[in-house]
Amino acid sequence: MPQNNLSSFTKFSYFPGCSMITTAKESGQALEASCEKLGIILEEIPDWNCCGSSSTHMLKRGLSLEIAARNLALASPDRPIVVMCPSCLHNLKRTSHQLKKDRALHEKIEDSLQKKVYLDHKIVHLLEVLAQWDIKKIQSILEKPLKDIKIAPYYGCMLASPNVMLHEHGYPLSIETTLKALGASIVLWPDIRGCCGTFLSVTKPDVSSKAVQRIIYNAKNSGAQCIVTACAMCQLNLEIRAPKEDKIPVFHYIELLAFALGAPEWKNWLKYHLIDPSPILEKAE
Amino acid sequence: MENLNAIEVLESPTDLAYLINKISGENINTCIQCYSCASVCPFFEFMGNAPHHLIRMIQYGLRDEVLRSPAIWICVGCHTCSSQCPAAIDLVEVMDTLRHLALKEKDNIPEYDVVNFHEQLVNSISRHGRTHKLEIMLGYKLKSGGWFDDMDVGLQMFKKRKLDILPHNIKDLSEIKKMFSEAAE
C-alpha cells in the first residue's frame, strides 16, 4: 500500500525508543495525550528493541543494521512507523535504505532473524504527520492558546540526513507552523539546526557545554522565553549543560501541543524538567 | 561510482580510500575540498583534523595519521556535513569505517573515553535489548575513573527520575543475544 499520504492514516505503528520510556517519559505521556486528542492511534511495535543508537553503528556496523532490522520485522507492513526520536528515526531509515540496496544482506538478516524484514514502511517523525494535517483541524480542538509565548524552534542536528535521504525530509517548518497555529510567537534565530553534543555531553562535557552555551545565548538574544525541541536528547543536554547563571526552559514540542490541546496532566510532566518551565505555561493557562 | 576514480590511488587494493570505498560505498576521491563539511560541523574546532582535512589525508594515503586522529572519535555522526556535501559523500559512513578500522588495527585509541561510552551502551543493548542509562553511566565511570566528575548532574537526573534503577528488558532477549554472539564470531 502506498504510504506517502500520511493524512489518510489514522493508525500508525509506534517506535518509542529508549528515551520516551525513561529520560523523557513526560514527552511519551504528552504524545499519548496529544494523539488521543487528535484521533491518531499509535500501536506500539510489539517487543521493539533499541535502534542501536549512534554507538552501535560507530563500533559495529553489521550488528547495527541487524538490531534495527528486527524492529522493521516486528512492525505491521501496512502502515507507516512513527518515531519520536530523531536518532532512532535515522537509524531505522538508514537500515531500510541499506537493506534495499543490498539484497544479499537483506536475505542474510532475514535468515538470521527468521523473520521477514519489511522495507516498504514509510518511517516518519510525528512532525511529518502533523505537517500533512489540515492545520484548521488542529486549531478546531485548541483549548489553551499558547498566546504570548515566544519560542525558539530547535530541530537539532540528527534530523539532518545524508544526501541519499535528503528528498525525504517532510518536516520543514513543522514546529513553527503547528505551534504558531496554536497561538505561539516564533523568534528568528540562528541555531535552529544546532547540535547539543549528543554523547560528548558524557565524555567531553566541556565541548558540549560550549555548544549549549552558544545555543542558549542566541535563543535569549532573540527574545525567546523557551527553546522547543523535536528531540529528547537535545532537550536533556540543553538542560544539564546550561550555564548556571544563564538558563532557559526547554520543552519538547509535544508537551506544548498536548498542553494547548487541553491535556490535564501537564503539571505532572513539568516536574521532570531540570529547568522549571511552569511560569510560562501558568500564564497561558 | 566506478567511473569516477579521480586519482590513481583508488585502484590500489591496499589504499585507504579504496578500502573505505569497498566497505562503505563512499568514494572519497570525489571530494572537491570545498570546505562545506568543516564549515557546518558543530565540533570541528575540537577534532584536531577538520573533516575536509581528514579526507585529504585519506586521499594522500596517510593511513596511520588518519586512524590515530582524534577527529574520528569526536565526530558525533550528526549528518550535518553529509546533508551539505556537494559531492554527496556520506561522511558519517566514512567515519564509521575509519572507526572500525582504527579499533581493529590500533592500540592506544585517542579519546578512549568516547569508545568506553559506546562500548557501555552497546553492552547494555546486548543485556537488555534496550539501553539502561544508569548501568551505562556506572559502567562508564567504573572504567574512566572519574567518579566525582559531574556528580551534580547525575544526582539531578536521579532526583528528576530520569535514571531508572531497573532496566527495561525486551521479552525475546534470546534474539538479541543471538545477534551479538553471531556478530562476535
PDB file of C-alpha atoms in Angstrom, chain A residues 1-283:
ATOM      1  CA  MET A   1       0.000   0.000   0.000  1.00  0.00           C
ATOM      2  CA  PRO A   2       1.449   3.415  -0.878  1.00  0.00           C
ATOM      3  CA  GLN A   3       2.157   5.264   2.333  1.00  0.00           C
ATOM      4  CA  ASN A   4       3.009   8.715   1.040  1.00  0.00           C
ATOM      5  CA  ASN A   5      -0.120  10.498   2.062  1.00  0.00           C
ATOM      6  CA  LEU A   6       0.186  10.446   5.825  1.00  0.00           C
ATOM      7  CA  SER A   7      -3.052  12.319   6.416  1.00  0.00           C
ATOM      8  CA  SER A   8      -5.018   9.351   5.091  1.00  0.00           C
ATOM      9  CA  PHE A   9      -3.836   7.226   8.018  1.00  0.00           C
ATOM     10  CA  THR A  10      -5.328   7.278  11.483  1.00  0.00           C
ATOM     11  CA  LYS A  11      -3.415   4.271  12.739  1.00  0.00           C
ATOM     12  CA  PHE A  12       0.371   4.137  12.866  1.00  0.00           C
ATOM     13  CA  SER A  13       2.957   1.751  14.230  1.00  0.00           C
ATOM     14  CA  TYR A  14       4.851   3.478  17.002  1.00  0.00           C
ATOM     15  CA  PHE A  15       8.516   3.078  17.862  1.00  0.00           C
ATOM     16  CA  PRO A  16       9.010   4.800  21.236  1.00  0.00           C
ATOM     17  CA  GLY A  17      12.774   4.364  21.522  1.00  0.00           C
ATOM     18  CA  CYS A  18      14.573   4.194  24.860  1.00  0.00           C
ATOM     19  CA  SER A  19      14.250   7.907  25.752  1.00  0.00           C
ATOM     20  CA  MET A  20      10.471   8.136  25.580  1.00  0.00           C
ATOM     21  CA  ILE A  21      10.109   5.460  28.251  1.00  0.00           C
ATOM     22  CA  THR A  22      12.962   6.627  30.523  1.00  0.00           C
ATOM     23  CA  THR A  23      14.677  10.027  30.475  1.00  0.00           C
ATOM     24  CA  ALA A  24      11.780  11.655  28.604  1.00  0.00           C
ATOM     25  CA  LYS A  25       8.764   9.770  29.965  1.00  0.00           C
ATOM     26  CA  GLU A  26       6.914  13.067  30.254  1.00  0.00           C
ATOM     27  CA  SER A  27       7.164  13.506  26.475  1.00  0.00           C
ATOM     28  CA  GLY A  28       5.994   9.945  25.968  1.00  0.00           C
ATOM     29  CA  GLN A  29       2.931  10.746  28.079  1.00  0.00           C
ATOM     30  CA  ALA A  30       2.372  14.044  26.259  1.00  0.00           C
ATOM     31  CA  LEU A  31       2.488  12.147  22.981  1.00  0.00           C
ATOM     32  CA  GLU A  32      -0.197   9.746  24.156  1.00  0.00           C
ATOM     33  CA  ALA A  33      -2.370  12.638  25.303  1.00  0.00           C
ATOM     34  CA  SER A  34      -1.875  14.596  22.050  1.00  0.00           C
ATOM     35  CA  CYS A  35      -2.676  11.632  19.853  1.00  0.00           C
ATOM     36  CA  GLU A  36      -5.814  10.904  21.803  1.00  0.00           C
ATOM     37  CA  LYS A  37      -6.985  14.480  21.223  1.00  0.00           C
ATOM     38  CA  LEU A  38      -6.051  14.347  17.539  1.00  0.00           C
ATOM     39  CA  GLY A  39      -7.662  10.961  16.967  1.00  0.00           C
ATOM     40  CA  ILE A  40      -4.364   9.361  15.966  1.00  0.00           C
ATOM     41  CA  ILE A  41      -3.984   5.741  17.025  1.00  0.00           C
ATOM     42  CA  LEU A  42      -0.437   4.675  17.804  1.00  0.00           C
ATOM     43  CA  GLU A  43       0.149   0.974  18.089  1.00  0.00           C
ATOM     44  CA  GLU A  44       3.435   0.272  19.826  1.00  0.00           C
ATOM     45  CA  ILE A  45       5.637  -2.144  17.866  1.00  0.00           C
ATOM     46  CA  PRO A  46       5.398  -5.339  19.941  1.00  0.00           C
ATOM     47  CA  ASP A  47       8.589  -6.134  21.847  1.00  0.00           C
ATOM     48  CA  TRP A  48      10.600  -3.447  19.996  1.00  0.00           C
ATOM     49  CA  ASN A  49      14.284  -3.154  20.825  1.00  0.00           C
ATOM     50  CA  CYS A  50      16.743  -0.261  20.912  1.00  0.00           C
ATOM     51  CA  CYS A  51      17.504   1.096  17.426  1.00  0.00           C
ATOM     52  CA  GLY A  52      21.209   0.646  18.204  1.00  0.00           C
ATOM     53  CA  SER A  53      21.815   4.333  18.889  1.00  0.00           C
ATOM     54  CA  SER A  54      24.914   6.047  17.456  1.00  0.00           C
ATOM     55  CA  SER A  55      27.158   3.773  19.466  1.00  0.00           C
ATOM     56  CA  THR A  56      26.357   0.537  17.637  1.00  0.00           C
ATOM     57  CA  HIS A  57      26.987   1.844  14.133  1.00  0.00           C
ATOM     58  CA  MET A  58      30.131   3.559  15.365  1.00  0.00           C
ATOM     59  CA  LEU A  59      31.562   0.321  16.752  1.00  0.00           C
ATOM     60  CA  LYS A  60      29.837  -2.475  14.824  1.00  0.00           C
ATOM     61  CA  ARG A  61      28.210  -1.612  11.512  1.00  0.00           C
ATOM     62  CA  GLY A  62      26.774  -5.008  10.586  1.00  0.00           C
ATOM     63  CA  LEU A  63      25.288  -5.509  14.010  1.00  0.00           C
ATOM     64  CA  SER A  64      23.697  -2.048  13.946  1.00  0.00           C
ATOM     65  CA  LEU A  65      21.743  -2.958  10.806  1.00  0.00           C
ATOM     66  CA  GLU A  66      20.548  -6.237  12.247  1.00  0.00           C
ATOM     67  CA  ILE A  67      19.490  -4.708  15.561  1.00  0.00           C
ATOM     68  CA  ALA A  68      17.456  -2.013  13.807  1.00  0.00           C
ATOM     69  CA  ALA A  69      16.066  -4.502  11.252  1.00  0.00           C
ATOM     70  CA  ARG A  70      14.404  -6.550  13.984  1.00  0.00           C
ATOM     71  CA  ASN A  71      12.087  -3.583  14.586  1.00  0.00           C
ATOM     72  CA  LEU A  72      11.216  -3.348  10.894  1.00  0.00           C
ATOM     73  CA  ALA A  73      10.341  -7.053  11.018  1.00  0.00           C
ATOM     74  CA  LEU A  74       8.050  -6.598  14.010  1.00  0.00           C
ATOM     75  CA  ALA A  75       6.168  -3.565  12.650  1.00  0.00           C
ATOM     76  CA  SER A  76       2.997  -4.207  10.685  1.00  0.00           C
ATOM     77  CA  PRO A  77       3.780  -3.777   6.952  1.00  0.00           C
ATOM     78  CA  ASP A  78       0.594  -1.944   6.074  1.00  0.00           C
ATOM     79  CA  ARG A  79       1.039   1.320   7.932  1.00  0.00           C
ATOM     80  CA  PRO A  80       3.738   3.939   8.475  1.00  0.00           C
ATOM     81  CA  ILE A  81       6.010   3.891  11.527  1.00  0.00           C
ATOM     82  CA  VAL A  82       6.027   6.962  13.761  1.00  0.00           C
ATOM     83  CA  VAL A  83       9.280   7.572  15.615  1.00  0.00           C
ATOM     84  CA  MET A  84       9.713  10.371  18.128  1.00  0.00           C
ATOM     85  CA  CYS A  85      13.495  10.382  18.468  1.00  0.00           C
ATOM     86  CA  PRO A  86      15.484  11.823  15.525  1.00  0.00           C
ATOM     87  CA  SER A  87      18.356   9.432  16.169  1.00  0.00           C
ATOM     88  CA  CYS A  88      16.096   6.341  16.190  1.00  0.00           C
ATOM     89  CA  LEU A  89      14.381   7.741  13.093  1.00  0.00           C
ATOM     90  CA  HIS A  90      17.678   7.973  11.305  1.00  0.00           C
ATOM     91  CA  ASN A  91      18.831   4.503  12.332  1.00  0.00           C
ATOM     92  CA  LEU A  92      15.612   2.823  11.204  1.00  0.00           C
ATOM     93  CA  LYS A  93      15.510   4.724   7.898  1.00  0.00           C
ATOM     94  CA  ARG A  94      19.172   4.119   7.216  1.00  0.00           C
ATOM     95  CA  THR A  95      18.724   0.397   7.812  1.00  0.00           C
ATOM     96  CA  SER A  96      15.772   0.248   5.468  1.00  0.00           C
ATOM     97  CA  HIS A  97      17.798   2.096   2.790  1.00  0.00           C
ATOM     98  CA  GLN A  98      20.882  -0.072   3.182  1.00  0.00           C
ATOM     99  CA  LEU A  99      18.922  -3.316   3.019  1.00  0.00           C
ATOM    100  CA  LYS A 100      17.036  -2.143  -0.053  1.00  0.00           C
ATOM    101  CA  LYS A 101      20.391  -1.533  -1.723  1.00  0.00           C
ATOM    102  CA  ASP A 102      21.953  -4.799  -0.586  1.00  0.00           C
ATOM    103  CA  ARG A 103      19.678  -7.739  -1.324  1.00  0.00           C
ATOM    104  CA  ALA A 104      22.156 -10.337  -0.136  1.00  0.00           C
ATOM    105  CA  LEU A 105      22.481  -8.634   3.232  1.00  0.00           C
ATOM    106  CA  HIS A 106      18.707  -8.291   3.475  1.00  0.00           C
ATOM    107  CA  GLU A 107      18.315 -12.035   2.939  1.00  0.00           C
ATOM    108  CA  LYS A 108      21.105 -12.815   5.370  1.00  0.00           C
ATOM    109  CA  ILE A 109      19.492 -10.749   8.094  1.00  0.00           C
ATOM    110  CA  GLU A 110      16.085 -12.294   7.401  1.00  0.00           C
ATOM    111  CA  ASP A 111      17.629 -15.751   7.706  1.00  0.00           C
ATOM    112  CA  SER A 112      19.356 -14.939  10.908  1.00  0.00           C
ATOM    113  CA  LEU A 113      16.261 -13.309  12.449  1.00  0.00           C
ATOM    114  CA  GLN A 114      13.988 -15.977  10.969  1.00  0.00           C
ATOM    115  CA  LYS A 115      11.570 -13.172  10.228  1.00  0.00           C
ATOM    116  CA  LYS A 116      10.515 -11.274   7.163  1.00  0.00           C
ATOM    117  CA  VAL A 117      12.055  -7.791   7.263  1.00  0.00           C
ATOM    118  CA  TYR A 118       9.718  -5.344   5.515  1.00  0.00           C
ATOM    119  CA  LEU A 119      11.379  -2.428   3.777  1.00  0.00           C
ATOM    120  CA  ASP A 120       8.395  -0.539   2.383  1.00  0.00           C
ATOM    121  CA  HIS A 121       7.229   1.174   5.540  1.00  0.00           C
ATOM    122  CA  LYS A 122       7.238   4.901   5.464  1.00  0.00           C
ATOM    123  CA  ILE A 123       9.248   5.835   8.559  1.00  0.00           C
ATOM    124  CA  VAL A 124       8.456   9.299   9.878  1.00  0.00           C
ATOM    125  CA  HIS A 125       8.820  11.638  12.811  1.00  0.00           C
ATOM    126  CA  LEU A 126       5.472  12.744  14.233  1.00  0.00           C
ATOM    127  CA  LEU A 127       6.373  16.199  12.877  1.00  0.00           C
ATOM    128  CA  GLU A 128       5.885  14.847   9.372  1.00  0.00           C
ATOM    129  CA  VAL A 129       2.443  13.512  10.182  1.00  0.00           C
ATOM    130  CA  LEU A 130       1.418  16.874  11.607  1.00  0.00           C
ATOM    131  CA  ALA A 131       2.925  18.725   8.641  1.00  0.00           C
ATOM    132  CA  GLN A 132       0.478  16.906   6.358  1.00  0.00           C
ATOM    133  CA  TRP A 133      -2.512  17.518   8.577  1.00  0.00           C
ATOM    134  CA  ASP A 134      -5.008  20.250   7.937  1.00  0.00           C
ATOM    135  CA  ILE A 135      -3.910  22.838  10.453  1.00  0.00           C
ATOM    136  CA  LYS A 136      -7.524  24.014  10.833  1.00  0.00           C
ATOM    137  CA  LYS A 137      -8.368  20.590  12.206  1.00  0.00           C
ATOM    138  CA  ILE A 138      -5.796  21.074  14.971  1.00  0.00           C
ATOM    139  CA  GLN A 139      -6.982  24.628  15.603  1.00  0.00           C
ATOM    140  CA  SER A 140     -10.576  23.450  15.912  1.00  0.00           C
ATOM    141  CA  ILE A 141      -9.723  21.444  19.039  1.00  0.00           C
ATOM    142  CA  LEU A 142      -7.424  24.081  20.565  1.00  0.00           C
ATOM    143  CA  GLU A 143      -8.275  24.638  24.224  1.00  0.00           C
ATOM    144  CA  LYS A 144      -5.448  26.720  25.652  1.00  0.00           C
ATOM    145  CA  PRO A 145      -3.842  29.083  23.138  1.00  0.00           C
ATOM    146  CA  LEU A 146      -0.079  29.467  23.588  1.00  0.00           C
ATOM    147  CA  LYS A 147      -0.528  33.204  23.349  1.00  0.00           C
ATOM    148  CA  ASP A 148       2.358  35.477  24.274  1.00  0.00           C
ATOM    149  CA  ILE A 149       4.768  32.529  24.443  1.00  0.00           C
ATOM    150  CA  LYS A 150       7.870  33.323  22.423  1.00  0.00           C
ATOM    151  CA  ILE A 151       9.570  30.159  21.298  1.00  0.00           C
ATOM    152  CA  ALA A 152      12.877  29.393  19.634  1.00  0.00           C
ATOM    153  CA  PRO A 153      12.269  26.281  17.478  1.00  0.00           C
ATOM    154  CA  TYR A 154      15.149  23.830  17.685  1.00  0.00           C
ATOM    155  CA  TYR A 155      15.250  20.798  15.387  1.00  0.00           C
ATOM    156  CA  GLY A 156      18.735  19.721  16.444  1.00  0.00           C
ATOM    157  CA  CYS A 157      21.210  18.094  14.120  1.00  0.00           C
ATOM    158  CA  MET A 158      20.022  14.491  13.927  1.00  0.00           C
ATOM    159  CA  LEU A 159      17.121  15.334  11.641  1.00  0.00           C
ATOM    160  CA  ALA A 160      19.726  16.239   9.027  1.00  0.00           C
ATOM    161  CA  SER A 161      20.200  13.391   6.594  1.00  0.00           C
ATOM    162  CA  PRO A 162      22.841  12.132   4.245  1.00  0.00           C
ATOM    163  CA  ASN A 163      22.314  13.105   0.631  1.00  0.00           C
ATOM    164  CA  VAL A 164      20.561   9.879  -0.366  1.00  0.00           C
ATOM    165  CA  MET A 165      17.746  10.576   2.062  1.00  0.00           C
ATOM    166  CA  LEU A 166      17.521  14.352   1.641  1.00  0.00           C
ATOM    167  CA  HIS A 167      14.475  14.218  -0.615  1.00  0.00           C
ATOM    168  CA  GLU A 168      12.569  12.510   2.172  1.00  0.00           C
ATOM    169  CA  HIS A 169      12.522  15.484   4.516  1.00  0.00           C
ATOM    170  CA  GLY A 170       8.894  16.015   5.314  1.00  0.00           C
ATOM    171  CA  TYR A 171       9.022  18.390   8.228  1.00  0.00           C
ATOM    172  CA  PRO A 172      10.489  21.750   7.286  1.00  0.00           C
ATOM    173  CA  LEU A 173       8.834  24.409   9.438  1.00  0.00           C
ATOM    174  CA  SER A 174       6.615  21.827  11.099  1.00  0.00           C
ATOM    175  CA  ILE A 175       7.297  23.001  14.679  1.00  0.00           C
ATOM    176  CA  GLU A 176       6.795  26.620  13.655  1.00  0.00           C
ATOM    177  CA  THR A 177       3.609  26.009  11.666  1.00  0.00           C
ATOM    178  CA  THR A 178       1.970  23.873  14.339  1.00  0.00           C
ATOM    179  CA  LEU A 179       2.850  25.998  17.345  1.00  0.00           C
ATOM    180  CA  LYS A 180       2.104  29.280  15.553  1.00  0.00           C
ATOM    181  CA  ALA A 181      -1.343  27.953  14.670  1.00  0.00           C
ATOM    182  CA  LEU A 182      -1.783  27.256  18.379  1.00  0.00           C
ATOM    183  CA  GLY A 183      -1.004  30.869  19.221  1.00  0.00           C
ATOM    184  CA  ALA A 184       2.749  30.944  19.975  1.00  0.00           C
ATOM    185  CA  SER A 185       5.127  33.546  18.529  1.00  0.00           C
ATOM    186  CA  ILE A 186       8.184  32.229  16.769  1.00  0.00           C
ATOM    187  CA  VAL A 187      11.508  34.049  17.006  1.00  0.00           C
ATOM    188  CA  LEU A 188      14.077  34.206  14.254  1.00  0.00           C
ATOM    189  CA  TRP A 189      17.407  32.832  15.453  1.00  0.00           C
ATOM    190  CA  PRO A 190      20.487  31.124  14.056  1.00  0.00           C
ATOM    191  CA  ASP A 191      20.622  27.775  15.858  1.00  0.00           C
ATOM    192  CA  ILE A 192      17.517  26.023  14.514  1.00  0.00           C
ATOM    193  CA  ARG A 193      19.708  23.090  13.438  1.00  0.00           C
ATOM    194  CA  GLY A 194      22.392  23.347  16.090  1.00  0.00           C
ATOM    195  CA  CYS A 195      23.978  20.388  17.828  1.00  0.00           C
ATOM    196  CA  CYS A 196      23.902  19.833  21.593  1.00  0.00           C
ATOM    197  CA  GLY A 197      26.884  17.478  21.562  1.00  0.00           C
ATOM    198  CA  THR A 198      24.951  14.200  21.978  1.00  0.00           C
ATOM    199  CA  PHE A 199      27.272  11.716  23.745  1.00  0.00           C
ATOM    200  CA  LEU A 200      30.041  14.308  24.088  1.00  0.00           C
ATOM    201  CA  SER A 201      27.900  15.594  26.945  1.00  0.00           C
ATOM    202  CA  VAL A 202      29.075  12.494  28.846  1.00  0.00           C
ATOM    203  CA  THR A 203      32.585  12.041  27.514  1.00  0.00           C
ATOM    204  CA  LYS A 204      33.606  15.668  26.924  1.00  0.00           C
ATOM    205  CA  PRO A 205      31.266  17.847  28.959  1.00  0.00           C
ATOM    206  CA  ASP A 206      33.338  20.966  28.224  1.00  0.00           C
ATOM    207  CA  VAL A 207      32.792  20.618  24.486  1.00  0.00           C
ATOM    208  CA  SER A 208      29.077  20.036  24.911  1.00  0.00           C
ATOM    209  CA  SER A 209      28.752  22.901  27.425  1.00  0.00           C
ATOM    210  CA  LYS A 210      30.367  25.297  24.997  1.00  0.00           C
ATOM    211  CA  ALA A 211      27.897  24.341  22.240  1.00  0.00           C
ATOM    212  CA  VAL A 212      24.937  24.593  24.610  1.00  0.00           C
ATOM    213  CA  GLN A 213      26.125  27.924  25.967  1.00  0.00           C
ATOM    214  CA  ARG A 214      26.142  29.399  22.454  1.00  0.00           C
ATOM    215  CA  ILE A 215      22.695  27.982  21.677  1.00  0.00           C
ATOM    216  CA  ILE A 216      21.201  29.420  24.870  1.00  0.00           C
ATOM    217  CA  TYR A 217      22.887  32.776  24.340  1.00  0.00           C
ATOM    218  CA  ASN A 218      21.446  33.013  20.839  1.00  0.00           C
ATOM    219  CA  ALA A 219      17.970  31.922  21.929  1.00  0.00           C
ATOM    220  CA  LYS A 220      17.844  34.504  24.703  1.00  0.00           C
ATOM    221  CA  ASN A 221      19.281  37.195  22.488  1.00  0.00           C
ATOM    222  CA  SER A 222      16.497  36.624  20.001  1.00  0.00           C
ATOM    223  CA  GLY A 223      13.926  37.309  22.710  1.00  0.00           C
ATOM    224  CA  ALA A 224      12.735  33.704  23.156  1.00  0.00           C
ATOM    225  CA  GLN A 225      11.279  32.622  26.505  1.00  0.00           C
ATOM    226  CA  CYS A 226      11.908  28.978  25.828  1.00  0.00           C
ATOM    227  CA  ILE A 227      13.534  26.590  23.378  1.00  0.00           C
ATOM    228  CA  VAL A 228      11.290  23.951  21.793  1.00  0.00           C
ATOM    229  CA  THR A 229      12.994  20.785  20.569  1.00  0.00           C
ATOM    230  CA  ALA A 230      12.000  17.819  18.428  1.00  0.00           C
ATOM    231  CA  CYS A 231      14.482  15.584  20.243  1.00  0.00           C
ATOM    232  CA  ALA A 232      14.521  14.327  23.821  1.00  0.00           C
ATOM    233  CA  MET A 233      18.302  14.097  23.903  1.00  0.00           C
ATOM    234  CA  CYS A 234      18.716  17.733  22.809  1.00  0.00           C
ATOM    235  CA  GLN A 235      16.208  18.693  25.464  1.00  0.00           C
ATOM    236  CA  LEU A 236      18.192  16.923  28.180  1.00  0.00           C
ATOM    237  CA  ASN A 237      21.581  18.239  27.061  1.00  0.00           C
ATOM    238  CA  LEU A 238      20.277  21.800  26.781  1.00  0.00           C
ATOM    239  CA  GLU A 239      19.103  21.469  30.378  1.00  0.00           C
ATOM    240  CA  ILE A 240      22.039  19.686  32.015  1.00  0.00           C
ATOM    241  CA  ARG A 241      24.759  21.619  30.172  1.00  0.00           C
ATOM    242  CA  ALA A 242      23.202  25.072  30.527  1.00  0.00           C
ATOM    243  CA  PRO A 243      25.494  27.576  32.269  1.00  0.00           C
ATOM    244  CA  LYS A 244      24.371  28.029  35.892  1.00  0.00           C
ATOM    245  CA  GLU A 245      23.721  31.730  35.530  1.00  0.00           C
ATOM    246  CA  ASP A 246      22.142  31.566  32.103  1.00  0.00           C
ATOM    247  CA  LYS A 247      19.350  29.027  31.829  1.00  0.00           C
ATOM    248  CA  ILE A 248      16.238  28.945  29.674  1.00  0.00           C
ATOM    249  CA  PRO A 249      13.320  26.481  29.893  1.00  0.00           C
ATOM    250  CA  VAL A 250      13.321  23.771  27.243  1.00  0.00           C
ATOM    251  CA  PHE A 251      10.185  21.984  26.061  1.00  0.00           C
ATOM    252  CA  HIS A 252       9.752  19.012  23.798  1.00  0.00           C
ATOM    253  CA  TYR A 253       7.256  20.348  21.232  1.00  0.00           C
ATOM    254  CA  ILE A 254       4.875  17.504  22.041  1.00  0.00           C
ATOM    255  CA  GLU A 255       4.445  18.875  25.579  1.00  0.00           C
ATOM    256  CA  LEU A 256       3.288  22.242  24.213  1.00  0.00           C
ATOM    257  CA  LEU A 257       0.986  20.550  21.723  1.00  0.00           C
ATOM    258  CA  ALA A 258      -0.615  18.429  24.462  1.00  0.00           C
ATOM    259  CA  PHE A 259      -0.935  21.467  26.748  1.00  0.00           C
ATOM    260  CA  ALA A 260      -2.605  23.553  24.036  1.00  0.00           C
ATOM    261  CA  LEU A 261      -4.995  20.716  23.201  1.00  0.00           C
ATOM    262  CA  GLY A 262      -6.097  20.704  26.838  1.00  0.00           C
ATOM    263  CA  ALA A 263      -4.376  17.616  28.276  1.00  0.00           C
ATOM    264  CA  PRO A 264      -4.941  17.897  32.023  1.00  0.00           C
ATOM    265  CA  GLU A 265      -1.763  16.139  33.163  1.00  0.00           C
ATOM    266  CA  TRP A 266       0.675  18.835  32.028  1.00  0.00           C
ATOM    267  CA  LYS A 267       1.711  19.968  35.517  1.00  0.00           C
ATOM    268  CA  ASN A 268       2.879  16.487  36.255  1.00  0.00           C
ATOM    269  CA  TRP A 269       5.155  16.447  33.193  1.00  0.00           C
ATOM    270  CA  LEU A 270       6.865  19.693  34.135  1.00  0.00           C
ATOM    271  CA  LYS A 271       8.089  18.127  37.388  1.00  0.00           C
ATOM    272  CA  TYR A 272      10.577  16.087  35.367  1.00  0.00           C
ATOM    273  CA  HIS A 273      12.206  19.177  33.878  1.00  0.00           C
ATOM    274  CA  LEU A 274      15.563  20.227  35.267  1.00  0.00           C
ATOM    275  CA  ILE A 275      14.772  23.869  34.492  1.00  0.00           C
ATOM    276  CA  ASP A 276      11.285  24.755  35.672  1.00  0.00           C
ATOM    277  CA  PRO A 277       9.164  25.978  32.745  1.00  0.00           C
ATOM    278  CA  SER A 278       5.886  26.218  34.693  1.00  0.00           C
ATOM    279  CA  PRO A 279       5.736  30.064  34.924  1.00  0.00           C
ATOM    280  CA  ILE A 280       5.473  30.186  31.128  1.00  0.00           C
ATOM    281  CA  LEU A 281       2.530  27.786  30.956  1.00  0.00           C
ATOM    282  CA  GLU A 282       0.791  29.081  34.065  1.00  0.00           C
ATOM    283  CA  LYS A 283       0.493  32.422  32.327  1.00  0.00           C
TER     284      LYS A 283
END
